[in-house]
Coordinates of C-alpha atoms and ligand atoms in Angstrom, one line a residue:
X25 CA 22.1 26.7 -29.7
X26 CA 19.6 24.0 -29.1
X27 CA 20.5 20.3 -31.2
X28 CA 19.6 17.0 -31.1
X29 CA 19.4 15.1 -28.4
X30 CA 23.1 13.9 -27.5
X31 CA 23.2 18.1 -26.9
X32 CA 20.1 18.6 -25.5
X33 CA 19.7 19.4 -21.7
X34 CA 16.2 19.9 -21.8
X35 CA 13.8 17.8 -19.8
X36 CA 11.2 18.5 -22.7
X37 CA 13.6 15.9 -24.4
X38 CA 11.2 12.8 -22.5
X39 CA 7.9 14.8 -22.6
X40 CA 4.5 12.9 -24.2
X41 CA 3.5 16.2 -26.2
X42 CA 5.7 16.6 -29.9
X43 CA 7.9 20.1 -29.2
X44 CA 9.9 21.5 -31.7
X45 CA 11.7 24.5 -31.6
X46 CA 11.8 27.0 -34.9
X47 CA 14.4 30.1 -35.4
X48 CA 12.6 33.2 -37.3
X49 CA 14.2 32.0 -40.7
X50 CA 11.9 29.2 -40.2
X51 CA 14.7 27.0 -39.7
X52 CA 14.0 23.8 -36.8
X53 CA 16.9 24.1 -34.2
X54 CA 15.5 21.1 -31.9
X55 CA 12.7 19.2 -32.0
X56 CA 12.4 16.5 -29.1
X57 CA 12.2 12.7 -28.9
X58 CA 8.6 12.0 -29.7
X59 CA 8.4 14.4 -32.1
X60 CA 11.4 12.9 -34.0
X61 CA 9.5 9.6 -33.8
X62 CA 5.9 10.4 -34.5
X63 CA 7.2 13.2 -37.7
X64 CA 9.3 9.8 -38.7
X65 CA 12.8 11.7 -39.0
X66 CA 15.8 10.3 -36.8
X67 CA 18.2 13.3 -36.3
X68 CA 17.5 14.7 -39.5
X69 CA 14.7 16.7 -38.6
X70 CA 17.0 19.7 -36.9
X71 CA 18.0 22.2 -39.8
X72 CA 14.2 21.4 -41.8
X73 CA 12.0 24.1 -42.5
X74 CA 8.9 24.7 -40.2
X75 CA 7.3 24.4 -43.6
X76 CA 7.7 21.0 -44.1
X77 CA 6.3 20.1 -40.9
X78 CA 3.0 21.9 -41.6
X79 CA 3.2 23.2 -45.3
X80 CA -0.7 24.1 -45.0
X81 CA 0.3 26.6 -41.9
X82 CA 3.7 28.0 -43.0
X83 CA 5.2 29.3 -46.1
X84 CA 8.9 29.8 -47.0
X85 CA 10.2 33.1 -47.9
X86 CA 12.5 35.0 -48.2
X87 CA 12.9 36.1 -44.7
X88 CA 12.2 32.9 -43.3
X89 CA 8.3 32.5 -43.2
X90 CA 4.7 33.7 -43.9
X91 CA 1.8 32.8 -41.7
X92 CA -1.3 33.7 -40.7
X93 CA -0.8 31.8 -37.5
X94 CA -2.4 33.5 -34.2
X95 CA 0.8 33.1 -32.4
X96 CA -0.4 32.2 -28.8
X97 CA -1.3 29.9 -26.2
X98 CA -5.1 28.9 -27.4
X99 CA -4.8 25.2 -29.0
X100 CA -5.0 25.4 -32.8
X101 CA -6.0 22.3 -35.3
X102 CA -3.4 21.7 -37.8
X103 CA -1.8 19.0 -40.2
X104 CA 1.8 18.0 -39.6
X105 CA 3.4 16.4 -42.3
X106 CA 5.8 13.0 -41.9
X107 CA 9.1 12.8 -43.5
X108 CA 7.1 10.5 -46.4
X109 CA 4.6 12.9 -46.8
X110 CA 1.8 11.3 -45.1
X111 CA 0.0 13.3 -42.6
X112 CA -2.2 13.6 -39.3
X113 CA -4.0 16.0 -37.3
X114 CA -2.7 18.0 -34.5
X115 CA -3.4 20.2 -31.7
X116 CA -1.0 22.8 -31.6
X117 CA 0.0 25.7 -29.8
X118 CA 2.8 28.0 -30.9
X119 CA 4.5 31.0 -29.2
X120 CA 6.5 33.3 -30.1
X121 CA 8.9 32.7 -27.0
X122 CA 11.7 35.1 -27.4
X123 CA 10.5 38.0 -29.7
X124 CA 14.0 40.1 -29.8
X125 CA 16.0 36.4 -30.9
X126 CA 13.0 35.3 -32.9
X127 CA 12.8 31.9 -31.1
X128 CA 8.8 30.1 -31.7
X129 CA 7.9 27.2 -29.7
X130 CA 5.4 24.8 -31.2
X131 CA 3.4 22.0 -29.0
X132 CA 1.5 19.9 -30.3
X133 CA -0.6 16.4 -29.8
X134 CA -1.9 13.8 -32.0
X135 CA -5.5 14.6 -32.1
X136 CA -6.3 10.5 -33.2
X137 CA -4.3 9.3 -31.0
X138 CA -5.9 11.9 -27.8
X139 CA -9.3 10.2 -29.1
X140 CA -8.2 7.0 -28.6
X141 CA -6.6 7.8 -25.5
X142 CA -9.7 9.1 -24.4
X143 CA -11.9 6.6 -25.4
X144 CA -9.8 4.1 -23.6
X145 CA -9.8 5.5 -20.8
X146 CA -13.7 6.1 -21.2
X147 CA -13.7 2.2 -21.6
X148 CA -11.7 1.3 -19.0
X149 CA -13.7 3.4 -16.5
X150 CA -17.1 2.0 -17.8
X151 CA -15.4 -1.8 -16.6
X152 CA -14.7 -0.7 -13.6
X153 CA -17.9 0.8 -12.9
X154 CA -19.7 -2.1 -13.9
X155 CA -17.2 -4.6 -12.3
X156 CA -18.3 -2.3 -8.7
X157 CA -21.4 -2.5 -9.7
X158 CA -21.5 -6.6 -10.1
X159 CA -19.2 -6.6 -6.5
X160 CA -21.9 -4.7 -4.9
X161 CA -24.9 -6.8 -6.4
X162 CA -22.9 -9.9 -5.4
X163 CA -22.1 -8.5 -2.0
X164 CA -26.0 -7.1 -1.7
X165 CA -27.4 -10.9 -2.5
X166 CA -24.9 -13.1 -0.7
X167 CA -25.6 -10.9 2.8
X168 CA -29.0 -10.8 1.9
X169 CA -29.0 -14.8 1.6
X170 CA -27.4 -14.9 4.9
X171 CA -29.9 -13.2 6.9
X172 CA -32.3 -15.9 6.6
X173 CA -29.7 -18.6 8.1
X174 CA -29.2 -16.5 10.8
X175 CA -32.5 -15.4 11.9
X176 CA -33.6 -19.1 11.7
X177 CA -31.0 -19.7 14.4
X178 CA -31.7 -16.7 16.0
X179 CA -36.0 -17.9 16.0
X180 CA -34.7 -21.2 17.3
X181 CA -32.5 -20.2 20.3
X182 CA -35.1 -17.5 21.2
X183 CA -37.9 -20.5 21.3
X184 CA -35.0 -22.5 22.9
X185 CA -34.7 -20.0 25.9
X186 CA -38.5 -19.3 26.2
X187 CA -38.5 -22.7 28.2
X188 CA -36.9 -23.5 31.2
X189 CA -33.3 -24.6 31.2
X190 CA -30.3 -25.7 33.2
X191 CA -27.9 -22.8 33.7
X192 CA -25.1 -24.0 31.8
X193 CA -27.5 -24.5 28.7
X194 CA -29.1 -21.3 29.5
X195 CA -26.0 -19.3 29.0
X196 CA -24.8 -21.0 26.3
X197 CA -28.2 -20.3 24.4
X198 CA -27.3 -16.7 25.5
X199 CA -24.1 -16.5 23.8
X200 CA -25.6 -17.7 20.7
X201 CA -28.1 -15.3 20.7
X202 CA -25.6 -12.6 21.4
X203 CA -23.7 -13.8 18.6
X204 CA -26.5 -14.1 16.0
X205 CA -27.1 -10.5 17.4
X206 CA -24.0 -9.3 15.9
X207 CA -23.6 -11.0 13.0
X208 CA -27.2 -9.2 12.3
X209 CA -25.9 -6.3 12.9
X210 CA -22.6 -6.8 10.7
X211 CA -24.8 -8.2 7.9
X212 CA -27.1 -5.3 7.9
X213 CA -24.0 -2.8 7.8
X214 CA -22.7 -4.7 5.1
X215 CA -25.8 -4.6 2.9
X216 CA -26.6 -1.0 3.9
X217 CA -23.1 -0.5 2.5
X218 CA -23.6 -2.3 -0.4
X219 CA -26.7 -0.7 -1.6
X220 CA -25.2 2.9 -1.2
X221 CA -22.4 2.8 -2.9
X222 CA -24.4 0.7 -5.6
X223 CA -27.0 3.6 -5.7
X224 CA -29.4 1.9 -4.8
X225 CA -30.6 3.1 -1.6
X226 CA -33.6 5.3 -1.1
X227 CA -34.7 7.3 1.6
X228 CA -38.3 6.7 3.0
X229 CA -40.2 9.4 5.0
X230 CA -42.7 9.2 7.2
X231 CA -44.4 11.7 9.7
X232 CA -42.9 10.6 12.8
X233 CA -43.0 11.4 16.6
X234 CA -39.5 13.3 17.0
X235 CA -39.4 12.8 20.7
X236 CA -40.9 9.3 21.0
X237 CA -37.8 8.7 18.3
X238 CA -35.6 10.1 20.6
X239 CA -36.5 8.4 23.3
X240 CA -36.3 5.0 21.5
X241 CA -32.7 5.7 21.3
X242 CA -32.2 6.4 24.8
X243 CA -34.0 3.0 25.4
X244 CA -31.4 1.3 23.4
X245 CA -28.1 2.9 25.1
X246 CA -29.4 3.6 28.5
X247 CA -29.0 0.5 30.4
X248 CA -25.4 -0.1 28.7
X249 CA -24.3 3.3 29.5
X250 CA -25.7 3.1 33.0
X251 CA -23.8 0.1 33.4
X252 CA -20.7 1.4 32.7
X253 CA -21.3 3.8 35.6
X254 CA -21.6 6.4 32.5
X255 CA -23.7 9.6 32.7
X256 CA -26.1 10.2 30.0
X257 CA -27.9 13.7 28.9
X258 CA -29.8 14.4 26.1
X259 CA -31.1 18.0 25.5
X260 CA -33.9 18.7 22.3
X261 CA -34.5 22.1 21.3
X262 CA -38.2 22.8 22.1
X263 CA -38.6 24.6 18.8
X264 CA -38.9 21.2 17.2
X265 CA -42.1 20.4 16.2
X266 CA -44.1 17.3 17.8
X267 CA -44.1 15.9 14.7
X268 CA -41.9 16.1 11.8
X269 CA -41.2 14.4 8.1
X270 CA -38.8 12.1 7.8
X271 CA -36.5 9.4 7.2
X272 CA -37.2 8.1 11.2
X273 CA -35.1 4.4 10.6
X274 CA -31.9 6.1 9.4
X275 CA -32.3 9.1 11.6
X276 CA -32.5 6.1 14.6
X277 CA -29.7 4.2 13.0
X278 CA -26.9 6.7 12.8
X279 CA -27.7 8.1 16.2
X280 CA -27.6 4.4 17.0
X281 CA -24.4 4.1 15.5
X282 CA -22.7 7.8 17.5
X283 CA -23.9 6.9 20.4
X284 CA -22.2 3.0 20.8
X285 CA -19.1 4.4 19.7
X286 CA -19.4 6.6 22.7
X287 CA -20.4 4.2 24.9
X288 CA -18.0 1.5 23.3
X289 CA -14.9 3.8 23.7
X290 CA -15.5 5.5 26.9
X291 CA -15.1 4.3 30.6
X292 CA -15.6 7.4 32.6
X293 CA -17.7 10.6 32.6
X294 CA -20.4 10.8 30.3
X295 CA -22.3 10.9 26.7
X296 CA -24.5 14.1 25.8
X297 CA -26.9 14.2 22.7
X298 CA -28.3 17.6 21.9
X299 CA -30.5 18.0 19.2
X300 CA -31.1 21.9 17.8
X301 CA -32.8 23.7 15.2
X302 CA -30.6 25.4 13.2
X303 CA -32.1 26.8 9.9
X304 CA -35.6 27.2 8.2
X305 CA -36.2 27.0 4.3
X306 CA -40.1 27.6 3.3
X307 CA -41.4 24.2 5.2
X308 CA -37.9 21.8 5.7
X309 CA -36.0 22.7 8.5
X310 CA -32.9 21.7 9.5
X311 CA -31.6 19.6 12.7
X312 CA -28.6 19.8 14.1
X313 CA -27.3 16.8 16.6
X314 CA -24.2 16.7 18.5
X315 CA -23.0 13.4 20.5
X316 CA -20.3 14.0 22.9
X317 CA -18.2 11.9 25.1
X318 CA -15.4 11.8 28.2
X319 CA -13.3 9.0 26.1
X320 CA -10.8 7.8 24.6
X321 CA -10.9 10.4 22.0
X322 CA -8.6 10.4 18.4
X323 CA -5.8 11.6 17.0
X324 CA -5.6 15.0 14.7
X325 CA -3.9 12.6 11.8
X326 CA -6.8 9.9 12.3
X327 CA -9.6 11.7 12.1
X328 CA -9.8 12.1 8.2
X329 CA -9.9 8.7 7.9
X330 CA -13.0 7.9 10.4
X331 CA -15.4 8.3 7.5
X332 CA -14.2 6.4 5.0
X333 CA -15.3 2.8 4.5
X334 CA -13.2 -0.4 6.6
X335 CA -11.6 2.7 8.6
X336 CA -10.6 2.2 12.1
X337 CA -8.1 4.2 14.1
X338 CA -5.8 1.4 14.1
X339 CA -5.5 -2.5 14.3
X340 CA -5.1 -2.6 18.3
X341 CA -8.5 -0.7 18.7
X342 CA -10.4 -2.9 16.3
X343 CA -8.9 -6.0 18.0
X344 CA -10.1 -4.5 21.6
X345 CA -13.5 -3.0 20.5
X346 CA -14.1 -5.0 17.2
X347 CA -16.2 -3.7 14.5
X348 CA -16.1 -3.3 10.8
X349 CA -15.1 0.4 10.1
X350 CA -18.3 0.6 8.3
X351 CA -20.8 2.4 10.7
X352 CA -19.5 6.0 10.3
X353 CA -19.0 6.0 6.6
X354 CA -23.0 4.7 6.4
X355 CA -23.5 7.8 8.6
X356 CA -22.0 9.8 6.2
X357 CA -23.8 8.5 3.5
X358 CA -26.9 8.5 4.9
X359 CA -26.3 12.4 6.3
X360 CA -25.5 13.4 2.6
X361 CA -28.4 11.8 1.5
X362 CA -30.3 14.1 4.1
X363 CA -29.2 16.9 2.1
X364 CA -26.9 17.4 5.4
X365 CA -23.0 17.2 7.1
X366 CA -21.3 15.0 9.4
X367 CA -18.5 16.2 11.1
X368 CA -16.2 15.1 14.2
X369 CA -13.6 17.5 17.0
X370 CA -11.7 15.2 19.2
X371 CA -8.6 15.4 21.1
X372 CA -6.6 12.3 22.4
X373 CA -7.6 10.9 25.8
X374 CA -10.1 14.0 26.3
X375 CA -13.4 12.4 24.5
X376 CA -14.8 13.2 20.7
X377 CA -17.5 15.3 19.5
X378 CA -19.5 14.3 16.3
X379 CA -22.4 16.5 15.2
X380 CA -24.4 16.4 12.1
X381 CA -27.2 17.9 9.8
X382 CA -29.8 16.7 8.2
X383 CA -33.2 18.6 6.7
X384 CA -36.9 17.3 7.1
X385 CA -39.7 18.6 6.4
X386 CA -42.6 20.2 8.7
X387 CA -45.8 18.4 9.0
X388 CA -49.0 20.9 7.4
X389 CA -49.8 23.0 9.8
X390 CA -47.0 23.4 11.9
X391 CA -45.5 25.8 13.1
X392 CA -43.7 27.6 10.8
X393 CA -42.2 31.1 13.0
X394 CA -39.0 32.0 11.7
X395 CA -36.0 31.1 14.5
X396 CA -35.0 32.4 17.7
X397 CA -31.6 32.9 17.6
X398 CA -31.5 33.2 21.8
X399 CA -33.6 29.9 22.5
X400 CA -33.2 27.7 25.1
X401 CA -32.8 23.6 25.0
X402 CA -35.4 21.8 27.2
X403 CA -33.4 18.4 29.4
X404 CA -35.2 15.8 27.8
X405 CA -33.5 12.9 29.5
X406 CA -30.9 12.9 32.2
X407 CA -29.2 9.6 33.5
X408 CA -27.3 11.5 36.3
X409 CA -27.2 15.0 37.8
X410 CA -25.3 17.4 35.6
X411 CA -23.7 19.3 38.1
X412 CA -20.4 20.5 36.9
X413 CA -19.0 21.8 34.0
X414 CA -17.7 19.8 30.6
X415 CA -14.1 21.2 31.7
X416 CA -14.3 20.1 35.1
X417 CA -15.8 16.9 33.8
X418 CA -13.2 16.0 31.4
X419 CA -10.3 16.8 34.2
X420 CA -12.2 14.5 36.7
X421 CA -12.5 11.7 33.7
X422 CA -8.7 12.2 33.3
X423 CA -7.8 11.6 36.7
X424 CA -9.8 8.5 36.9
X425 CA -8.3 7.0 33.9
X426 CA -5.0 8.2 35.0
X427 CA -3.0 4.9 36.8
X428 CA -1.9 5.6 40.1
X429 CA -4.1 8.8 41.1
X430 CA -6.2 8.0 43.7
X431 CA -9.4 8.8 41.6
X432 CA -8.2 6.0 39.7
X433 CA -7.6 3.9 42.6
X434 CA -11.2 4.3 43.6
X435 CA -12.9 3.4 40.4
X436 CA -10.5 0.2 39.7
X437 CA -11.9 -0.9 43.2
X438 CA -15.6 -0.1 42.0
X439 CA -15.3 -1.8 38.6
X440 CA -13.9 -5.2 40.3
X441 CA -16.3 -5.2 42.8
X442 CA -18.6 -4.7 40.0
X443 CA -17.2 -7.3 38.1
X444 CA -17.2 -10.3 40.4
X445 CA -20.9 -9.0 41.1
X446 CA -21.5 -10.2 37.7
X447 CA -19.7 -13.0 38.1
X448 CA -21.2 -14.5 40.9
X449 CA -24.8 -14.2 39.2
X450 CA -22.9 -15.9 36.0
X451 CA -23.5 -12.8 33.8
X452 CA -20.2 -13.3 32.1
X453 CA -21.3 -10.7 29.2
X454 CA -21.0 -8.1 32.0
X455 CA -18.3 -8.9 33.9
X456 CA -16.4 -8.8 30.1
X457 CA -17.3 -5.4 30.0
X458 CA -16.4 -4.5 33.8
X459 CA -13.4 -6.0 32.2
X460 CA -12.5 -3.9 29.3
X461 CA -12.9 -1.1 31.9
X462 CA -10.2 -2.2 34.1
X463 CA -8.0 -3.1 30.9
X464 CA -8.3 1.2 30.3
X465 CA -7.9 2.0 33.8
X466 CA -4.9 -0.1 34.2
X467 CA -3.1 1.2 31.1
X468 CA 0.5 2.4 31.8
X469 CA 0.4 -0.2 35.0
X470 CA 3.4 -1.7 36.2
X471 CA 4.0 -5.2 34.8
X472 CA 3.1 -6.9 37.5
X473 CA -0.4 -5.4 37.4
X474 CA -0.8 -5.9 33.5
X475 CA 0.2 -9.4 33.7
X476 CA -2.8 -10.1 36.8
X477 CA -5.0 -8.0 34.6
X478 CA -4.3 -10.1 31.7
X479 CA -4.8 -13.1 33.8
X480 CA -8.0 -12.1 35.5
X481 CA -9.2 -11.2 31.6
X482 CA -8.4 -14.7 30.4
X483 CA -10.0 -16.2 33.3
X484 CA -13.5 -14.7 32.2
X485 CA -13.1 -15.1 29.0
X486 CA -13.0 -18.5 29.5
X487 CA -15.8 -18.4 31.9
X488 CA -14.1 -20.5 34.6
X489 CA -14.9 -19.0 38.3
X490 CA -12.3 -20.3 40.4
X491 CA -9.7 -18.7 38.0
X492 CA -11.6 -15.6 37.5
X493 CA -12.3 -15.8 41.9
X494 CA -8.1 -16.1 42.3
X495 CA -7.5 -13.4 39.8
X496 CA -9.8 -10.9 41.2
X497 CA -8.4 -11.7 45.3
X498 CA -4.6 -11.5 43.6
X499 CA -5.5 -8.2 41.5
X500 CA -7.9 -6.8 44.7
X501 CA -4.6 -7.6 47.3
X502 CA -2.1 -5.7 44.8
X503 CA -4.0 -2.8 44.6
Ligands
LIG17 P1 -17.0 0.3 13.8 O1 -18.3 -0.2 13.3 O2 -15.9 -0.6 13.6 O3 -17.1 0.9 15.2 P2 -17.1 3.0 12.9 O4 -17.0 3.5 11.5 O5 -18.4 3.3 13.6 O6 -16.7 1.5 12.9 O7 -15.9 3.7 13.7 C1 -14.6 3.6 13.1 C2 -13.5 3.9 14.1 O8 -13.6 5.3 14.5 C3 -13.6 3.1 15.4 O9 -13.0 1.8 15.2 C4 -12.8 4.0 16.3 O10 -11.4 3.8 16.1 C5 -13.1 5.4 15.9 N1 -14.2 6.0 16.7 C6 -15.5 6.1 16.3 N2 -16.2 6.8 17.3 C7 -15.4 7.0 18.3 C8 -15.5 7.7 19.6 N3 -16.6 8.2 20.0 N4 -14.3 7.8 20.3 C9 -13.2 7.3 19.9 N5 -13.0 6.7 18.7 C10 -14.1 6.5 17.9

């Protein structure tokens, strides 16, 4: 039968929780390891009687025992009784394990020492909370202190610029600018972050124009997306009201934030924004937006990750695109806080899909019809003419990223020609971004290309022409 622990092949043996095992004469066949030690018997405890363990529980008797014990697996308070007579409270269960050999199995836990536990770990977690909670004030009031630096630089060069300059100067003032304009933008992130997971950020609706919103947006993309020889579409459902209530900033920003992702990680074929009407609840309605793009798309086992904070796809993209890995999980949050979703379908090299929910409320007055389900989307702003389908799209974005088809032939030749466009009128900002679109089209290149493309990159990175001029003829005669 069961013994003491040199016999005992249990892995009970090691468990936290006291077990001991009685026979129906009452008699303990085994009791394991921490029950030996918090009972205060060494080996001796094998052959006691049940009784002596809890003596207010279990009576000796003739046959073995008497209890009143509902035999069972709902937790029972006891007293178990050390070898010196001293006792503590328990939680126990007891079963009557093998009813035909008489065999009981008791578990039990030291109720004190559960408290304690508990109240420990209670502790511990109340730190932690408020060690977060200092990190995000301190995080909150350093960013916030470092605004003011940077938009006194950012006044400075802006004056600096208004008057008339030599070029050199002129694009030097440029770059600054460009630079104060993205460590803005990083700042902001950072204390948007901050301030959510602090729990401190509040929404604030307003009554706001839905499609003068909308069309801010395009106004902030449109020129970059054009540039890129991108399409852009954006679609509104005409069932949304004129007006509606709402958070209009945060709406702005994490459309802001969907749409430079697509534009930031796609070189061919186009972005789409549709906006829909989905669902009605006494006056809140909810919107339903989808951003789509032709690029570079993610992978299945990275797309879990994309929302949480710091999270890129991996270190190569953020060292090609840059970025902090903050924008979509602020999405998120902010969508939650909409009382709404935020959800993203991709698939590797054929472009991504994110679409969210958020609810807002209908301005008094407004039209308040239940849905359609059959309605039809109004164009509300085209960039190119949409002419063929998403498939046939995607197929025609493939084979332009594709090295060595001659779709991708043509469109290498367009973005250099584009590029040293830019570079004769000294718009080096451009020409970096004609740039990163031949770095993409030229992936999978022999060597020899890569290495020209390399050099050509380096060139305008550096801003020197007669490199950049010798790169481009070298790069132009290979090809
Ligand atoms: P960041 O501010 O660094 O861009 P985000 O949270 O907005 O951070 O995005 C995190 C990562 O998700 C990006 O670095 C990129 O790897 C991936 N990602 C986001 N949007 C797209 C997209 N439209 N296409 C491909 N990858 C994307």
């Amino acid at each position: 039968m069961m013994g003491q622990r040199e016999d005992c092949i249990f892995p009970i043996e090691d468990a936290l929780e006291m077990i001991l095992v009685f026979e129906q004469t009452g008699k303990i066949s085994y009791a394991n390891a921490i029950a030996r030690q918090k009972l205060e018997y060494k080996d001796d405890l094998c052959g006691k009687h049940i009784s002596d363990v809890f003596p207010n529980t279990f009576k000796t008797c003739e046959n073995g025992f008497e209890t009143d014990y509902p035999f069972g697996h709902e937790p029972q308070n006891l007293v178990a009784y050390r070898k010196n007579l001293t006792c503590f409270p328990v939680e126990a269960r007891i079963i009557n394990s093998n009813v035909d050999a008489g065999i009981y199995v008791c578990m039990a836990n030291d109720i004190l020492e559960k408290e304690f536990l508990s109240r420990e770990i209670e502790q511990v977690k109340q730190e932690a909370q408020q060690a977060m909670k200092v990190k995000s004030e301190f995080v909150a009031n350093v960013t916030h202190e470092l605004r003011t630096p940077v938009n006194g630089v950012l006044g400075n060069i802006r004056e600096l610029l208004s008057e008339k300059r030599d070029d050199r100067t002129e694009r030097s003032l440029h770059l600054i600018e460009r630079c104060c304009d993205d460590m803005n933008k990083i700042i902001n992130n950072i204390l948007d972050f901050s301030k959510l997971e602090a729990g401190k950020f509040s929404l604030e609706p307003r009554k706001f124009d839905f499609r003068n919103m909308l069309n801010y947006v395009k106004e902030n993309h449109i020129n970059k997306i054009t540039e890129k020889g991108l399409g852009f579409f954006m679609t509104v459902s005409p069932k949304i009201p004129e007006y509606i209530i709402g958070d209009e900033l945060r709406i702005v920003q994490i459309l802001n934030n969907l749409i430079s992702n697509a534009q930031k990680f796609t070189s061919l074929g186009k972005i789409t924004v549709e906006v829909l009407r989905t669902a009605q609840v006494n006056d809140r309605i909810e919107l339903f937006f989808i951003v789509s793009d032709t690029g570079i798309g993610i992978e299945k086992a990275d797309r879990d990750k994309l929302f949480q904070s710091f999270s890129q796809v991996d270190a190569s993209i953020s060292r090609k695109y840059g970025g902090t890995g903050l924008g979509l999980n602020i999405c998120k949050q902010l969508v939650e806080l909409m009382g709404g979703r935020i959800e993203v379908e991709s698939e590797k090299d054929r472009g991504s899909t994110f679409s969210f929910s958020i609810w807002v409320e209908l301005c008094e007055g407004e039209d308040n019809t239940p849905l359609q389900p059959d309605e039809k989307h109004e164009p509300f702003i085209t960039a190119s003419p949409a002419t063929i389908s998403m498939d046939e799209e995607r197929q025609e974005a493939e084979n332009m990223r594709k090295y060595g088809t001659p779709e991708n032939l043509e469109n290498l030749k367009k973005n250099l020609s584009k590029l040293i466009l830019c570079v004769e009128l000294e718009n080096w900002e451009k020409a970096e971004m004609f740039m990163d679109t031949i770095k993409q089209l030229t992936e999978g290149a022999p060597q020899e290309v890569s290495r020209l493309v390399l050099r050509l990159k380096m060139a305008i990175q550096k801003e020197n022409y007669d490199k950049v001029i010798a790169g481009y003829e070298a790069l132009n005669n290979y090809l």
